[in-house]
Coordinates of C-alpha atoms and ligand atoms in Angstrom, one line a residue:
X1 CA -6.5 10.0 -17.5
X2 CA -6.3 10.9 -13.8
X3 CA -6.0 8.5 -10.9
X4 CA -9.5 8.8 -9.9
X5 CA -10.7 8.4 -13.6
X6 CA -8.6 5.2 -13.8
X7 CA -9.9 3.9 -10.4
X8 CA -13.6 4.5 -11.7
X9 CA -12.8 2.7 -15.1
X10 CA -11.6 -0.4 -12.9
X11 CA -14.6 -0.2 -10.6
X12 CA -17.0 -0.2 -13.5
X13 CA -15.0 -2.9 -15.4
X14 CA -14.7 -5.2 -12.5
X15 CA -18.4 -5.0 -11.9
X16 CA -19.4 -5.4 -15.5
X17 CA -17.3 -8.5 -15.9
X18 CA -17.7 -10.1 -12.4
X19 CA -14.1 -9.9 -11.4
X20 CA -12.7 -9.9 -7.7
X21 CA -9.7 -7.8 -7.1
X22 CA -7.7 -8.6 -4.1
X23 CA -4.9 -6.2 -2.9
X24 CA -2.0 -7.1 -0.6
X25 CA -1.8 -4.5 2.2
X26 CA 1.7 -3.5 0.9
X27 CA 0.0 -2.2 -2.2
X28 CA -0.5 1.5 -2.8
X29 CA -3.6 3.2 -1.5
X30 CA -4.8 3.8 -5.1
X31 CA -4.7 0.1 -5.8
X32 CA -6.2 -0.9 -2.2
X33 CA -9.3 1.5 -2.9
X34 CA -10.5 -0.5 -6.0
X35 CA -9.9 -3.9 -4.4
X36 CA -12.6 -6.1 -3.0
X37 CA -10.4 -7.1 -0.3
X38 CA -7.3 -5.9 1.3
X39 CA -5.1 -7.8 3.8
X40 CA -2.4 -10.5 4.1
X41 CA -1.8 -13.1 1.6
X42 CA -3.4 -16.1 2.9
X43 CA -6.5 -14.4 4.2
X44 CA -7.0 -12.9 0.7
X45 CA -6.7 -16.4 -0.7
X46 CA -9.5 -17.5 1.7
X47 CA -11.6 -14.6 0.6
X48 CA -11.2 -15.4 -2.8
X49 CA -12.4 -19.0 -2.5
X50 CA -15.6 -17.6 -0.8
X51 CA -16.3 -15.2 -3.4
X52 CA -18.6 -16.1 -6.1
X53 CA -16.4 -14.5 -8.9
X54 CA -14.8 -16.9 -11.4
X55 CA -11.9 -14.3 -12.3
X56 CA -9.6 -13.3 -9.5
X57 CA -7.1 -10.4 -10.1
X58 CA -4.3 -10.8 -7.3
X59 CA -2.4 -7.5 -6.8
X60 CA 0.8 -8.8 -5.1
X61 CA 3.6 -10.8 -6.0
X62 CA 3.5 -14.4 -7.7
X63 CA 3.3 -16.6 -4.8
X64 CA 0.4 -14.8 -3.6
X65 CA -1.4 -15.5 -6.8
X66 CA -0.4 -19.1 -6.7
X67 CA -2.0 -19.4 -3.3
X68 CA -5.1 -18.2 -4.7
X69 CA -5.1 -20.8 -7.4
X70 CA -4.3 -23.5 -5.0
X71 CA -7.3 -22.6 -2.9
X72 CA -9.6 -22.0 -5.9
X73 CA -8.3 -24.3 -8.7
X74 CA -11.5 -23.8 -10.8
X75 CA -11.1 -20.0 -11.0
X76 CA -8.9 -17.8 -13.3
X77 CA -6.2 -16.1 -11.3
X78 CA -4.4 -13.3 -12.8
X79 CA -1.2 -11.6 -11.7
X80 CA -1.1 -8.0 -13.1
X81 CA 2.6 -7.7 -13.3
X82 CA 4.2 -11.0 -14.1
X83 CA 7.7 -9.7 -12.7
X84 CA 6.3 -9.1 -9.3
X85 CA 8.3 -12.0 -7.6
X86 CA 9.0 -12.2 -3.9
X87 CA 12.7 -12.7 -3.6
X88 CA 12.5 -14.7 -0.4
X89 CA 9.9 -17.2 -1.9
X90 CA 12.3 -17.3 -4.8
X91 CA 15.3 -18.2 -2.7
X92 CA 14.2 -21.7 -2.1
X93 CA 14.3 -24.3 -5.1
X94 CA 12.6 -27.6 -4.6
X95 CA 16.0 -29.4 -5.2
X96 CA 17.4 -27.1 -2.1
X97 CA 14.5 -28.1 -0.2
X98 CA 14.9 -31.8 -1.1
X99 CA 18.5 -31.8 -0.1
X100 CA 17.7 -30.1 3.4
X101 CA 15.3 -32.7 4.1
X102 CA 18.1 -35.3 3.5
X103 CA 20.2 -33.4 5.9
X104 CA 17.4 -33.2 8.5
X105 CA 15.9 -36.8 8.5
X106 CA 13.0 -36.9 11.0
X107 CA 12.3 -33.3 10.8
X108 CA 8.7 -31.8 10.2
X109 CA 9.2 -29.2 7.3
X110 CA 7.4 -26.2 8.1
X111 CA 7.2 -23.7 5.1
X112 CA 6.2 -20.1 5.5
X113 CA 3.2 -19.2 3.4
X114 CA 5.4 -16.9 1.4
X115 CA 6.9 -19.8 -0.8
X116 CA 6.3 -21.0 -4.3
X117 CA 3.6 -23.7 -5.1
X118 CA 6.6 -25.9 -5.9
X119 CA 8.1 -25.6 -2.5
X120 CA 4.8 -26.1 -0.8
X121 CA 4.5 -29.5 -2.4
X122 CA 7.5 -30.6 -0.5
X123 CA 6.6 -29.1 2.9
X124 CA 4.8 -31.1 5.5
X125 CA 2.7 -28.0 6.7
X126 CA 2.7 -24.2 5.9
X127 CA 2.4 -21.3 8.3
X128 CA 1.6 -17.8 8.3
X129 CA 3.5 -15.1 10.2
X130 CA 0.4 -14.8 12.6
X131 CA 0.0 -18.7 13.1
X132 CA 3.5 -20.1 12.9
X133 CA 3.9 -20.0 16.7
X134 CA 0.7 -21.9 17.3
X135 CA 1.3 -24.4 14.5
X136 CA 4.7 -25.3 15.6
X137 CA 3.6 -25.8 19.1
X138 CA 0.7 -28.1 17.8
X139 CA 3.0 -30.1 15.5
X140 CA 3.5 -33.5 17.2
X141 CA 7.3 -33.6 16.5
X142 CA 10.0 -31.9 18.6
X143 CA 12.0 -31.3 15.3
X144 CA 11.2 -28.7 12.9
X145 CA 12.7 -27.6 9.8
X146 CA 11.7 -24.2 9.0
X147 CA 12.0 -22.5 5.6
X148 CA 12.9 -19.9 4.2
X149 CA 12.9 -16.9 6.6
X150 CA 15.6 -17.6 9.3
X151 CA 14.1 -14.4 11.2
X152 CA 10.8 -15.7 11.4
X153 CA 12.2 -19.2 12.4
X154 CA 14.4 -17.7 15.0
X155 CA 11.6 -15.7 16.6
X156 CA 9.5 -19.0 16.7
X157 CA 12.3 -20.8 18.0
X158 CA 12.5 -18.2 20.9
X159 CA 8.7 -18.5 21.6
X160 CA 8.7 -22.4 21.6
X161 CA 12.2 -23.3 23.1
X162 CA 11.2 -26.7 24.1
X163 CA 11.4 -27.6 20.3
X164 CA 14.7 -27.7 18.0
X165 CA 14.1 -25.3 14.9
X166 CA 16.5 -25.8 12.1
X167 CA 16.7 -22.9 9.8
X168 CA 17.8 -22.1 6.4
X169 CA 19.6 -18.7 5.5
X170 CA 16.8 -17.2 3.8
X171 CA 14.9 -14.0 4.3
X172 CA 12.8 -10.9 3.3
X173 CA 15.3 -8.5 1.8
X174 CA 13.1 -5.5 2.7
X175 CA 12.7 -6.3 6.3
X176 CA 16.3 -7.2 6.9
X177 CA 17.2 -3.8 5.8
X178 CA 16.0 -2.4 9.2
X179 CA 18.7 -2.4 11.5
X180 CA 19.1 -1.7 15.5
X181 CA 20.7 1.5 14.7
X182 CA 17.5 2.6 12.8
X183 CA 15.4 1.5 15.9
X184 CA 17.5 3.5 18.1
X185 CA 17.3 6.6 16.0
X186 CA 13.6 6.3 15.5
X187 CA 13.1 6.0 19.4
X188 CA 15.1 8.8 20.1
X189 CA 13.2 11.0 17.6
X190 CA 9.7 9.6 19.0
X191 CA 10.3 8.7 22.6
X192 CA 6.7 8.5 23.3
X193 CA 5.8 6.0 20.4
X194 CA 5.3 2.2 20.6
X195 CA 7.5 0.2 18.2
X196 CA 5.7 -2.4 16.2
X197 CA 7.4 -4.8 14.4
X198 CA 7.2 -7.7 11.7
X199 CA 9.0 -11.0 12.8
X200 CA 10.7 -11.1 9.3
X201 CA 13.0 -8.3 10.7
X202 CA 16.3 -9.3 12.4
X203 CA 16.4 -10.7 15.8
X204 CA 18.0 -7.7 17.4
X205 CA 15.3 -5.6 16.0
X206 CA 12.4 -7.7 17.1
X207 CA 14.1 -7.7 20.5
X208 CA 13.5 -4.0 20.7
X209 CA 9.8 -4.1 19.9
X210 CA 6.6 -3.5 22.2
X211 CA 4.7 -5.7 19.7
X212 CA 5.7 -8.3 17.2
X213 CA 3.1 -9.4 14.7
X214 CA 1.9 -10.0 11.2
X215 CA 1.1 -7.0 9.1
X216 CA -2.5 -7.5 9.8
X217 CA -1.6 -7.9 13.5
X218 CA 0.2 -4.5 13.4
X219 CA -2.7 -2.7 12.0
X220 CA -5.1 -4.2 14.5
X221 CA -2.8 -3.6 17.5
X222 CA -2.2 0.4 16.3
X223 CA -5.9 0.6 15.7
X224 CA -7.0 -0.7 19.2
X225 CA -4.1 0.7 21.2
X226 CA -4.9 3.8 23.3
X227 CA -1.2 5.0 22.6
X228 CA -1.2 8.0 20.1
X229 CA 2.3 7.5 18.5
X230 CA 3.8 4.4 16.6
X231 CA 7.0 3.5 15.0
X232 CA 6.2 0.9 12.2
X233 CA 8.7 -1.9 11.6
X234 CA 7.3 -3.3 8.4
X235 CA 6.8 -2.3 4.7
X236 CA 6.4 1.3 4.6
X237 CA 3.0 1.5 2.9
X238 CA 1.6 0.4 6.2
X239 CA 2.6 3.9 7.6
X240 CA 0.3 5.4 5.1
X241 CA -2.6 3.0 5.4
X242 CA -2.5 3.5 9.2
X243 CA -2.6 7.2 8.8
X244 CA -5.6 7.1 6.8
X245 CA -7.4 4.5 8.9
X246 CA -6.4 6.5 12.3
X247 CA -6.2 10.1 11.4
X248 CA -5.9 11.1 15.1
X249 CA -2.7 9.0 15.5
X250 CA 0.8 9.5 14.4
X251 CA 2.8 6.9 12.6
X252 CA 6.5 6.9 11.6
X253 CA 8.5 4.4 9.4
X254 CA 11.4 2.7 11.5
X255 CA 13.6 3.1 8.2
X256 CA 12.8 4.6 4.9
X257 CA 14.5 1.7 3.3
X258 CA 11.7 -0.8 4.4
X259 CA 10.4 -0.9 1.0
X260 CA 9.3 -3.9 -1.2
X261 CA 10.2 -3.0 -4.8
X262 CA 8.4 -6.1 -6.2
X263 CA 5.3 -5.1 -4.5
X264 CA 5.6 -1.6 -5.8
X265 CA 6.2 -2.8 -9.3
X266 CA 2.2 -3.4 -9.5
X267 CA 0.5 -0.3 -11.2
X268 CA -3.3 0.8 -11.4
X269 CA -3.0 0.6 -15.2
X270 CA -1.8 -3.0 -14.9
X271 CA -4.7 -3.7 -12.6
X272 CA -7.2 -2.5 -15.4
X273 CA -5.7 -4.6 -18.1
X274 CA -5.8 -7.6 -15.8
X275 CA -9.4 -6.9 -15.1
X276 CA -10.2 -6.4 -18.9
X277 CA -8.1 -9.6 -19.8
X278 CA -5.8 -7.5 -21.7
X279 CA -2.5 -7.9 -19.7
X280 CA -1.0 -9.8 -16.7
X281 CA -0.3 -13.3 -16.4
X282 CA -2.7 -16.2 -15.7
X283 CA -1.5 -18.5 -13.4
X284 CA -1.1 -22.0 -14.5
X285 CA -0.5 -24.7 -12.0
X286 CA -0.6 -28.7 -12.8
X287 CA -3.4 -30.5 -11.1
X288 CA -0.5 -32.6 -9.2
X289 CA 1.0 -29.4 -7.9
X290 CA -2.2 -28.0 -6.6
X291 CA -3.0 -31.3 -4.8
X292 CA 0.4 -31.7 -3.2
X293 CA 0.8 -27.8 -2.3
X294 CA -3.0 -28.2 -0.9
X295 CA -2.0 -30.8 1.5
X296 CA 0.6 -28.6 3.4
X297 CA -2.2 -25.6 3.5
X298 CA -4.8 -28.1 4.8
X299 CA -2.2 -29.5 7.4
X300 CA -1.9 -25.7 8.5
X301 CA -5.8 -25.3 8.9
X302 CA -6.1 -28.6 10.6
X303 CA -3.4 -27.7 13.1
X304 CA -5.4 -24.3 13.9
X305 CA -4.5 -21.4 11.6
Ligands
SF4_401 S1 7.9 -7.7 1.5 FE1 9.4 -9.4 1.7 S2 8.2 -11.3 2.0 FE2 6.9 -9.8 1.3 S3 6.7 -10.0 -1.0 FE3 8.3 -8.2 -0.5 S4 10.1 -9.5 -0.3 FE4 8.6 -10.9 -0.3

């Protein structure tokens, strides 16, 4: 079967069976083309909650499928590849967070949305990479414990210096591979290009950027900008997505190593099996976990995400 035949089979199956397919923006273009929605993880979970489909296939990593389930507990949510985990989300066990809370009494616990459902149950409020600064500003407490990404937390600390932000030493292994040397080399090769970077990158890398923002933010910035050339400091699939969206502009990956192998573990065949109910893992969370995790997400929404 060719890629386009497989895509056609998926499109027919999801229409026949009433299945909604979500694809994180780090998925391959072949998967994005068969999805109902493409975007950042929290935006996708919100889209799934609004969609009338009772079965959702989340093409991404496990915490993303869990977030879909938390927002749509009555729906069947399937992760096409059960081995697709986010290493950063898995860095923080509930026991570790419970210990950090004891170390930092009186701090508001802010969890990046890239965390497991179990971690979210222990957080006071969640944030996305695009809402983190606004949420931290709005929290009525000057002391913040930010988990698990120390680079995003450090970036937020710099934007909100009036607060004290305690960090754990977690982070995204894909984004921390980008070094200041990579940026210097890319800028030397493409001196006219603007450098757009995700705040999961190291502080010395974000310090060299023309724009710092979420994946959705980077894509929107590049689309609207009058500049013609961009160095992209996030997962490398975004380079190809932007090339397809903006064929008159030029995009360069800051480092060929900024790749998320867990995202890349999802294949088109796995998506078809998940749609047909012949593969993948159906996400199961207890009512207690969903309710407790939902509280930290609702707190984020109340504070203006
Ligand atoms: S890119 Fe980083 S944060 Fe996103 S899923 Fe991969 S490891 Fe996790």
